[in-house]
Short mmCIF file of C-alpha atoms and ligand atoms in Angstrom, two decimals:
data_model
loop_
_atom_site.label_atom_id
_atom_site.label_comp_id
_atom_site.label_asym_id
_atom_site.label_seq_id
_atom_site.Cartn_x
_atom_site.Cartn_y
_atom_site.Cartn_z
CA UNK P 1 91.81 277.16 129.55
CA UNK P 2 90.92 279.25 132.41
CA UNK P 3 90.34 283.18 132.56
CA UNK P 4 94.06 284.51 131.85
CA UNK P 5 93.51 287.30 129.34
CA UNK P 6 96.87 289.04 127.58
CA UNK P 7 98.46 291.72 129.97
CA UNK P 8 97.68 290.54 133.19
CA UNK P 9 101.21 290.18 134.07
CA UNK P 10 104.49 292.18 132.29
CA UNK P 11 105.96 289.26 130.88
CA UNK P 12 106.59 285.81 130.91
CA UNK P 13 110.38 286.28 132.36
CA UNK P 14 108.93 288.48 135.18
CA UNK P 15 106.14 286.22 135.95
CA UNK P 16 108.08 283.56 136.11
CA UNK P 17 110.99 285.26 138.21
CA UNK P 18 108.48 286.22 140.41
CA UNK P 19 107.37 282.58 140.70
CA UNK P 20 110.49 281.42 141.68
CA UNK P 21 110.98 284.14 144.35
CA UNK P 22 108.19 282.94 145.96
CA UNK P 23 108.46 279.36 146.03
CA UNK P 24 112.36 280.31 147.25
CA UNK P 25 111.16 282.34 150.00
CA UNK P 26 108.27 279.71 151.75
CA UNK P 27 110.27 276.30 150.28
CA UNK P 28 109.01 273.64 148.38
CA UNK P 29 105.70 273.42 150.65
CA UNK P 30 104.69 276.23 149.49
CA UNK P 31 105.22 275.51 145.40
CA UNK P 32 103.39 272.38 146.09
CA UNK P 33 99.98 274.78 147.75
CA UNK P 34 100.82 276.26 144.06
CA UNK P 35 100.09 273.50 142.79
CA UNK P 36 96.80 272.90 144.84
CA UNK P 37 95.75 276.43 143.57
CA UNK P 38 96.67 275.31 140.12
CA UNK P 39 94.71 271.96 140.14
CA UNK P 40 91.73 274.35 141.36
CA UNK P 41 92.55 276.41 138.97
CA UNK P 42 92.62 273.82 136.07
CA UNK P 43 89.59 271.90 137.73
CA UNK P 44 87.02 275.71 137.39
CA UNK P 45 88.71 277.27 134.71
CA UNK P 46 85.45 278.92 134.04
CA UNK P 47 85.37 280.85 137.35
CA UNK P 48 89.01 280.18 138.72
CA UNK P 49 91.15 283.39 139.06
CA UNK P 50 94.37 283.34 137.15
CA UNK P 51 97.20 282.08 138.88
CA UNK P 52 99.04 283.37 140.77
CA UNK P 53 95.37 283.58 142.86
CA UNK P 54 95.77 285.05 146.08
CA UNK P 55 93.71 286.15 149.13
CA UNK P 56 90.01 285.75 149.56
CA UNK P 57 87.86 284.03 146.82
CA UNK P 58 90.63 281.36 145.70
CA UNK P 59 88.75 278.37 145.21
CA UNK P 60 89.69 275.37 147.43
CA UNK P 61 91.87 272.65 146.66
CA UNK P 62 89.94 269.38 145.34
CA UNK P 63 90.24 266.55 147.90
CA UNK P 64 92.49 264.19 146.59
CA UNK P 65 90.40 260.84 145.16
CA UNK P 66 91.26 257.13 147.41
CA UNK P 67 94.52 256.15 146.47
CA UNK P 68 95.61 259.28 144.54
CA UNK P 69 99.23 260.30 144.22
CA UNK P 70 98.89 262.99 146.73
CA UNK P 71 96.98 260.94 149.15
CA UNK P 72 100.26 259.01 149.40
CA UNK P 73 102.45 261.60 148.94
CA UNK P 74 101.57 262.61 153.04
CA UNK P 75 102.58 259.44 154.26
CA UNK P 76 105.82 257.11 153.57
CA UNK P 77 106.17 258.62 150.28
CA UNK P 78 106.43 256.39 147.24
CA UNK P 79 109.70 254.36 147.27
CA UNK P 80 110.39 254.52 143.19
CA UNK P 81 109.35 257.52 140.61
CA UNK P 82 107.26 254.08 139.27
CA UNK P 83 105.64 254.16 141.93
CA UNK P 84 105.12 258.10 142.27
CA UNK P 85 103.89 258.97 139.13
CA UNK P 86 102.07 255.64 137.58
CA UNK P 87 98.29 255.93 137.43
CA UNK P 88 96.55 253.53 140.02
CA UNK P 89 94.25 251.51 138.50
CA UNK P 90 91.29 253.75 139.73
CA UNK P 91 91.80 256.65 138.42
CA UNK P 92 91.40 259.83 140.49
CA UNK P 93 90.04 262.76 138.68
CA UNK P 94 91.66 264.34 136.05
CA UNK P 95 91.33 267.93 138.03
CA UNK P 96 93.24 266.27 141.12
CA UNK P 97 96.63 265.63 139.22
CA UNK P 98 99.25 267.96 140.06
CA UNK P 99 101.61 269.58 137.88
CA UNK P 100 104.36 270.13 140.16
CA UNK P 101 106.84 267.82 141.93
CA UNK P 102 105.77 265.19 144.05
CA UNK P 103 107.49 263.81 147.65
CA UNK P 104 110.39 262.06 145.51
CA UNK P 105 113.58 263.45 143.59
CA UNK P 106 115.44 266.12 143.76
CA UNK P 107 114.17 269.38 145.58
CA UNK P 108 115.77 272.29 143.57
CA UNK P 109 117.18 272.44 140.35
CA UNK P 110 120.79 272.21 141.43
CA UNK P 111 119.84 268.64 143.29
CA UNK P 112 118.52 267.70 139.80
CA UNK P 113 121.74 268.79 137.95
CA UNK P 114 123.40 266.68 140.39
CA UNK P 115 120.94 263.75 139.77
CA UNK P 116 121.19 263.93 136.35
CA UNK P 117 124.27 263.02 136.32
CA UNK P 118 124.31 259.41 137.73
CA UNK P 119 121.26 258.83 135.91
CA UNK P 120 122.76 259.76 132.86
CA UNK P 121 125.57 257.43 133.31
CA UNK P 122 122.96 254.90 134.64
CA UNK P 123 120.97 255.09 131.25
CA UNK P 124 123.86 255.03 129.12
CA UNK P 125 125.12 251.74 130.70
CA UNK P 126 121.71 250.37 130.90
CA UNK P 127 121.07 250.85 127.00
CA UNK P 128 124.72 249.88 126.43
CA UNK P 129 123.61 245.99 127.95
CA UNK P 130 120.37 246.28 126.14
CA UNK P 131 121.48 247.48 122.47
CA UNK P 132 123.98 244.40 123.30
CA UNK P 133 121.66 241.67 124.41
CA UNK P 134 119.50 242.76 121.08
CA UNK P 135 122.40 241.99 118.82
CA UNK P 136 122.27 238.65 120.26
CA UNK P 137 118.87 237.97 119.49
CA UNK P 138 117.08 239.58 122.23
CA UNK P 139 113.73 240.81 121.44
CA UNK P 140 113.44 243.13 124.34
CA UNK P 141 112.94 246.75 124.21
CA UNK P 142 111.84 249.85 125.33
CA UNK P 143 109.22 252.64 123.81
CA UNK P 144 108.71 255.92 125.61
CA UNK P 145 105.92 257.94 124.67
CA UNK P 146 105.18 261.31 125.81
CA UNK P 147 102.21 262.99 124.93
CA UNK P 148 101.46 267.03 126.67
CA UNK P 149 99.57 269.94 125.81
CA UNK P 150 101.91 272.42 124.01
CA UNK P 151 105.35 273.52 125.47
CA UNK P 152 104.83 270.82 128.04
CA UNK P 153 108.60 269.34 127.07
CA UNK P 154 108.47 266.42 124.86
CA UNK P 155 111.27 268.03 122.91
CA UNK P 156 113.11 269.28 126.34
CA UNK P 157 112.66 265.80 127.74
CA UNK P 158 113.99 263.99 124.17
CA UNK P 159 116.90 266.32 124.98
CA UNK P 160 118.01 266.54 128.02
CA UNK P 161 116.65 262.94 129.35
CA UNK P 162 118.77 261.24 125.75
CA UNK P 163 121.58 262.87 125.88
CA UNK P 164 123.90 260.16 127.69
CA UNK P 165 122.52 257.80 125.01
CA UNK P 166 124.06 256.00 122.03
CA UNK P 167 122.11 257.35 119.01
CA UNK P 168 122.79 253.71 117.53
CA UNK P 169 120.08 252.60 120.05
CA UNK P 170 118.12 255.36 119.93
CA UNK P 171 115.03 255.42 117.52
CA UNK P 172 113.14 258.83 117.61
CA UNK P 173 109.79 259.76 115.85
CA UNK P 174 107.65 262.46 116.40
CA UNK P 175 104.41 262.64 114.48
CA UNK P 176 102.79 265.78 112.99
CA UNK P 177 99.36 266.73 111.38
CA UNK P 178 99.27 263.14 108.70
CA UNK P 179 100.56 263.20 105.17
CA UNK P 180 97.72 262.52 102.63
CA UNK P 181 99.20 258.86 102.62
CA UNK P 182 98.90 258.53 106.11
CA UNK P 183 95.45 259.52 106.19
CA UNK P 184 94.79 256.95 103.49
CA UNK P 185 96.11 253.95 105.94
CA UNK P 186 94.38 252.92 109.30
CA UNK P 187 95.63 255.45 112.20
CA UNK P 188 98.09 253.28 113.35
CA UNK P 189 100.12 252.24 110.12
CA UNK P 190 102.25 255.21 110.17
CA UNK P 191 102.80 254.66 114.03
CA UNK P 192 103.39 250.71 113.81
CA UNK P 193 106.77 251.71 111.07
CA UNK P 194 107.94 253.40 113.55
CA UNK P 195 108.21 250.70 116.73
CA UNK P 196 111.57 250.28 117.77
CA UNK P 197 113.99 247.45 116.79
CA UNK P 198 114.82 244.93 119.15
CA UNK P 199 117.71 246.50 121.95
CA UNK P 200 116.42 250.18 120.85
CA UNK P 201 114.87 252.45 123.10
CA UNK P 202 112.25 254.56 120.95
CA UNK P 203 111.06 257.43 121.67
CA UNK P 204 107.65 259.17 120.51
CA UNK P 205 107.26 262.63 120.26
CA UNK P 206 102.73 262.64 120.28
CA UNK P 207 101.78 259.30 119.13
CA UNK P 208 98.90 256.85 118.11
CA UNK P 209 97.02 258.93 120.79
CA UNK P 210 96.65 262.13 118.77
CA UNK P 211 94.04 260.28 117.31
CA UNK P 212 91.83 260.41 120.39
CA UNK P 213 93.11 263.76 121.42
CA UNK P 214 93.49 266.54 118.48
CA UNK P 215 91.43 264.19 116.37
CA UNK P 216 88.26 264.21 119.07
CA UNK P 217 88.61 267.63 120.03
CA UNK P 218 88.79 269.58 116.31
CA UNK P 219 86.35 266.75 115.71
CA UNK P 220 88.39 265.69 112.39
CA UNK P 221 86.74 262.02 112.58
CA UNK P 222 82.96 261.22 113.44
CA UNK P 223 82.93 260.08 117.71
CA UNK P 224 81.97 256.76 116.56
CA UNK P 225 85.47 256.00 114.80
CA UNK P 226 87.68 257.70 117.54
CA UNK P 227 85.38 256.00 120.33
CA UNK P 228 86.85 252.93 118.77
CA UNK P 229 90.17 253.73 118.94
CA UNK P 230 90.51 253.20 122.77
CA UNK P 231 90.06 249.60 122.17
CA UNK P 232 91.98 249.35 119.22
CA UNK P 233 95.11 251.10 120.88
CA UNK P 234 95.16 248.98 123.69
CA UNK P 235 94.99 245.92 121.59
CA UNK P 236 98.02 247.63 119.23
CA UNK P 237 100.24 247.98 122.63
CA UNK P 238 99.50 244.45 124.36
CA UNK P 239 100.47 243.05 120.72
CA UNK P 240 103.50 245.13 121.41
CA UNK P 241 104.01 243.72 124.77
CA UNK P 242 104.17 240.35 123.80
CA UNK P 243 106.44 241.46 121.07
CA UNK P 244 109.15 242.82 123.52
CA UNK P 245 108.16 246.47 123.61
CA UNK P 246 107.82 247.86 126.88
CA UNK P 247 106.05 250.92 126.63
CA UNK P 248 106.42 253.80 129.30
CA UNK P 249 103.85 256.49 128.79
CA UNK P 250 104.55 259.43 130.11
CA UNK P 251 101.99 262.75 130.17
CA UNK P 252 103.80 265.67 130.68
CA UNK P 253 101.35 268.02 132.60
CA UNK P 254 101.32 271.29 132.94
CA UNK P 255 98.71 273.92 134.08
CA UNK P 256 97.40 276.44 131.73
CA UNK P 257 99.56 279.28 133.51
CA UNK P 258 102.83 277.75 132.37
CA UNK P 259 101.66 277.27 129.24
CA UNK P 260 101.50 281.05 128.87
CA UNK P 261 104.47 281.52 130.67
CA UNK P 262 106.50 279.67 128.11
CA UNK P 263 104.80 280.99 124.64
CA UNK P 264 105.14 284.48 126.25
CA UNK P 265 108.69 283.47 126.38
CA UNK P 266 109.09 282.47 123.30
CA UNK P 267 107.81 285.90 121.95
CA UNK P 268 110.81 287.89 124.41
CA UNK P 269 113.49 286.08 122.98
CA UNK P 270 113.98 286.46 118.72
CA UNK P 271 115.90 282.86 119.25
CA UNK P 272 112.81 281.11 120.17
CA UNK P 273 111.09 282.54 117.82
CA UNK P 274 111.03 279.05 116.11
CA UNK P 275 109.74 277.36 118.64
CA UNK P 276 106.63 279.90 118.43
CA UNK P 277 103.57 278.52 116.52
CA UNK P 278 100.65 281.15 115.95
CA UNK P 279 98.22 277.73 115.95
CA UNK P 280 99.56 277.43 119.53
CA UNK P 281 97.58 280.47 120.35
CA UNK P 282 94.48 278.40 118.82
CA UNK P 283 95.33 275.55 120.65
CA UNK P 284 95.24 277.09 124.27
CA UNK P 285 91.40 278.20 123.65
CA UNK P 286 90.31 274.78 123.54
CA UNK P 287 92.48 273.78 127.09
CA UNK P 288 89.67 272.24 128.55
CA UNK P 289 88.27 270.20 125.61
CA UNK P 290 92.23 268.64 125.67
CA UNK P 291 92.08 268.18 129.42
CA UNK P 292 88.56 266.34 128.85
CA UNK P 293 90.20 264.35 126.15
CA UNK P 294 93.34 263.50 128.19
CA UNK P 295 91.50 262.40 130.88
CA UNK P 296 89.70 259.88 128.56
CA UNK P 297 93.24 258.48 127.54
CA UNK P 298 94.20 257.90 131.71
CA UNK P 299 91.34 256.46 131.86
CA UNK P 300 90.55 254.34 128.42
CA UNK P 301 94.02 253.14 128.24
CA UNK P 302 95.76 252.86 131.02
CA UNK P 303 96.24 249.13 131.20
CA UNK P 304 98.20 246.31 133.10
CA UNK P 305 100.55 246.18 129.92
CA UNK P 306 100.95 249.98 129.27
CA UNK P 307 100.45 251.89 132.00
CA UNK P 308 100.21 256.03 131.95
CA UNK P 309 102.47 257.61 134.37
CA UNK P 310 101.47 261.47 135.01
CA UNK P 311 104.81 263.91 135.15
CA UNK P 312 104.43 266.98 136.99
CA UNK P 313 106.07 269.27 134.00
CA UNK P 314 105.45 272.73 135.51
CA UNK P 315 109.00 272.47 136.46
CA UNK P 316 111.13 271.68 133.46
CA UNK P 317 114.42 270.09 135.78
CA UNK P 318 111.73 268.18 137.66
CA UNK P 319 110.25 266.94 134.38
CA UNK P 320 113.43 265.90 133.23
CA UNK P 321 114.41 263.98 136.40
CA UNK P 322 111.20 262.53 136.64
CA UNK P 323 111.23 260.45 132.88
CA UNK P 324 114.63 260.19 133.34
CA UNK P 325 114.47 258.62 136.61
CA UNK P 326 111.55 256.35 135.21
CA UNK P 327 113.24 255.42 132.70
CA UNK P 328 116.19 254.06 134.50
CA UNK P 329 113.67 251.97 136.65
CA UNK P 330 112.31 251.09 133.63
CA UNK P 331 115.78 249.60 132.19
CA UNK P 332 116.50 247.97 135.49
CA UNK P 333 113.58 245.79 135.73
CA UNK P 334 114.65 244.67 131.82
CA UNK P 335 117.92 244.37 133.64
CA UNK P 336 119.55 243.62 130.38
CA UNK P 337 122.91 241.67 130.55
CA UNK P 338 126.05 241.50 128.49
CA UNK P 339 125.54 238.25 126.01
CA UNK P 340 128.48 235.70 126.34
CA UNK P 341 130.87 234.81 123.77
CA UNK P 342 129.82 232.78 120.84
CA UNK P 343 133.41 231.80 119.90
CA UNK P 344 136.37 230.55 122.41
CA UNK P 345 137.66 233.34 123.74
CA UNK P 346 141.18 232.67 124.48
CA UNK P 347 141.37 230.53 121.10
CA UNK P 348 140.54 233.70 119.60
CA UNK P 349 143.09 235.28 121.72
CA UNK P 350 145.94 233.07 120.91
CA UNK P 351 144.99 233.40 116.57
CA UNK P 352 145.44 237.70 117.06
CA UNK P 353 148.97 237.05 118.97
CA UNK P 354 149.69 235.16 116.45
CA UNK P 355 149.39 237.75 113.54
P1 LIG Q 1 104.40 269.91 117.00
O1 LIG Q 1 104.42 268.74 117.91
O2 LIG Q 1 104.42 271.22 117.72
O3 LIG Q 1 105.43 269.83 115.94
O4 LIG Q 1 102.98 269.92 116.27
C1 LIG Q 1 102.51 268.82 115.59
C2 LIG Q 1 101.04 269.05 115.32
O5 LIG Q 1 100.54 267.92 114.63
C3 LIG Q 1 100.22 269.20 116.57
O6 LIG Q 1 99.38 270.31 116.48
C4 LIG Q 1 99.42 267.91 116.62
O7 LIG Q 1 98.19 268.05 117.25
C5 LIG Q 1 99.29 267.58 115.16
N1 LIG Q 1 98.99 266.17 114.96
C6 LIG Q 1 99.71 265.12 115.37
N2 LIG Q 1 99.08 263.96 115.07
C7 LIG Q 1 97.93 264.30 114.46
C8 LIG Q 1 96.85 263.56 113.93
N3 LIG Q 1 96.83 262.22 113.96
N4 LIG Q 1 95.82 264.25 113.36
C9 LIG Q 1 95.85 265.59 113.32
N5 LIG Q 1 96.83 266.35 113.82
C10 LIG Q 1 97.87 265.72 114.37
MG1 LIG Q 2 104.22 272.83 118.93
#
């Protein structure tokens, strides 16, 4: 989890205002170095100062691996947030992924407001045409999962990115520490009731891969019955492939400095109090053990059928834009369509002018 210790900065509000000064004064070049410091940051947490690290003895940013996101991010710049944010097929070190926005989308949060607004009304005509073509028999749908250390956003992105969206096609879950029945069924009963209905877009708040993450790292199950689970989850999501599911993994990545930022938060304002868990605290001491574990995931399950997409989360409009945005793409290459009649339209016209 790095070196931060408890009073390095005033507060979360003025760290974070400070933050935002900054990256305002040098541009978005210069929150993107940020994020170079960060990835160094998360990559020696041991050693690393705390962000924000300045002057001599900042450790170096890690060379992006062959074909990493930032590797491309210097040239054309990827054409679709698909494209930006999916994880290649060899994939680049954990360490190397960055946690703010990428050379796609909108620059500032105001160009994200704006954004968010035709994607909204993109995603609520998209599900519109699928919810429809599902009625009809269509088995097709879609199942988002987003997994992130705490207050990376899976709530904030089940908000803001579902808002424009029928709840009648909506299907959300989000799955906490197992019920003593849960824990008497295989790991993935509780998360199989749960797949969404044919035209429904799902949406998981942590799924099946707590099991490999929280599971591994508090060490709640021997290795040898998590090690399996790799396996066993990919086989669970190409069965739900060829069932109509497609599944959009999304890990909502943040570094260990906005973590703090936003529990501090949490603790100025009595209205988040709620949001605040204690065991959060607990949590962010075993950072790297989660980071470890995460990497695993890219890595173990990342497959043809259900690929991972990393989301730069340090920046919650970004965040939002980015699932948003992917989900969109994600609906358009369903490209769900309006079923035809079943009955004679004009028949049926002629029998209600009748009445
Ligand atoms: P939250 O998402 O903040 O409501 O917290 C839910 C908690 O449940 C997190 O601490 C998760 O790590 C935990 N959790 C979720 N799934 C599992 C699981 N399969 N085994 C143990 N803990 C879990
Ligand atoms: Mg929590």
């Amino acid at each position: 989890m790095g070196s931060s210790k408890a009073g390095e900065r005033p507060s979360g509000k003025a760290a974070k205002k400070s933050r935002k000064e900054s990256a305002k004064k040098s541009g978005r070049k210069s929150a993107k170095k940020d994020s170079a410091k960060k990835d160094s940051a998360n990559k020696a947490v041991a050693v690393a100062p705390p962000f924000p690290a300045t002057g001599p003895g900042r450790l170096p940013a890690p060379k992006p691996a062959p074909g990493h996101l930032q590797e491309r991010r210097t040239g054309a710049g990827p054409s679709s947030a698909t494209e930006a944010f999916r994880v290649p097929r060899l994939v680049p070190p954990f360490s190397s992924w960055s946690t703010v926005g990428a050379d796609i989308g909108p620059e500032s949060e105001k160009q994200a407001e704006k954004a968010m607004e035709d994607i909204s009304e993109r995603l609520a005509q998209l599900q519109e045409r699928l919810y429809a073509q599902g009625q009809a028999g269509d088995r097709r749908r879609v199942l988002v999962i987003l997994q992130g250390m705490d207050t990376s956003g899976k709530d904030g992105v089940t908000r803001h990115v579902l808002d424009a969206v029928n709840p009648l096609g909506l299907h959300l879950a989000s799955f906490k520490k197992p019920t003593a029945e849960e824990l008497a069924h295989d790991f993935l009963w509780r998360i199989e009731k749960q797949v969404p209905e044919p035209g429904v877009i799902g949406v998981f708040n942590r799924s099946q891969y707590e099991d490999v993450l929280v599971v591994r790292v508090h060490e709640l199950v021997p290795p040898a019955v998590w090690g399996k689970r790799f396996a066993q989850i990919n086989a669970f999501e190409r069965r739900l492939y060829r069932q109509g599911v497609t599944v959009l993994k999304c890990f909502l990545h943040i570094s260990p400095e906005t973590q703090k930022e936003r529990l501090l938060a949490r603790l100025d304002d009595p209205e988040k109090y709620w949001k605040y868990n204690p065991g959060d605290v607990d949590e962010r001491a075993y950072w790297d053990a989660y980071q470890a574990a995460y990497a695993d995931v890219l890595r173990r399950c990342n497959t043809l059928v259900a690929p991972w997409h990393v989301i730069p989360s340090d920046e919650k409009w970004y965040r939002n834009w980015a699932v948003a945005q992917l989900l969109v793409e994600t609906l358009e290459r369903i490209d769900p369509q309006f079923p035809p009649a079943d009955f004679d339209v004009e028949a049926e016209r002629a029998r209600l002018e009748q009445l």
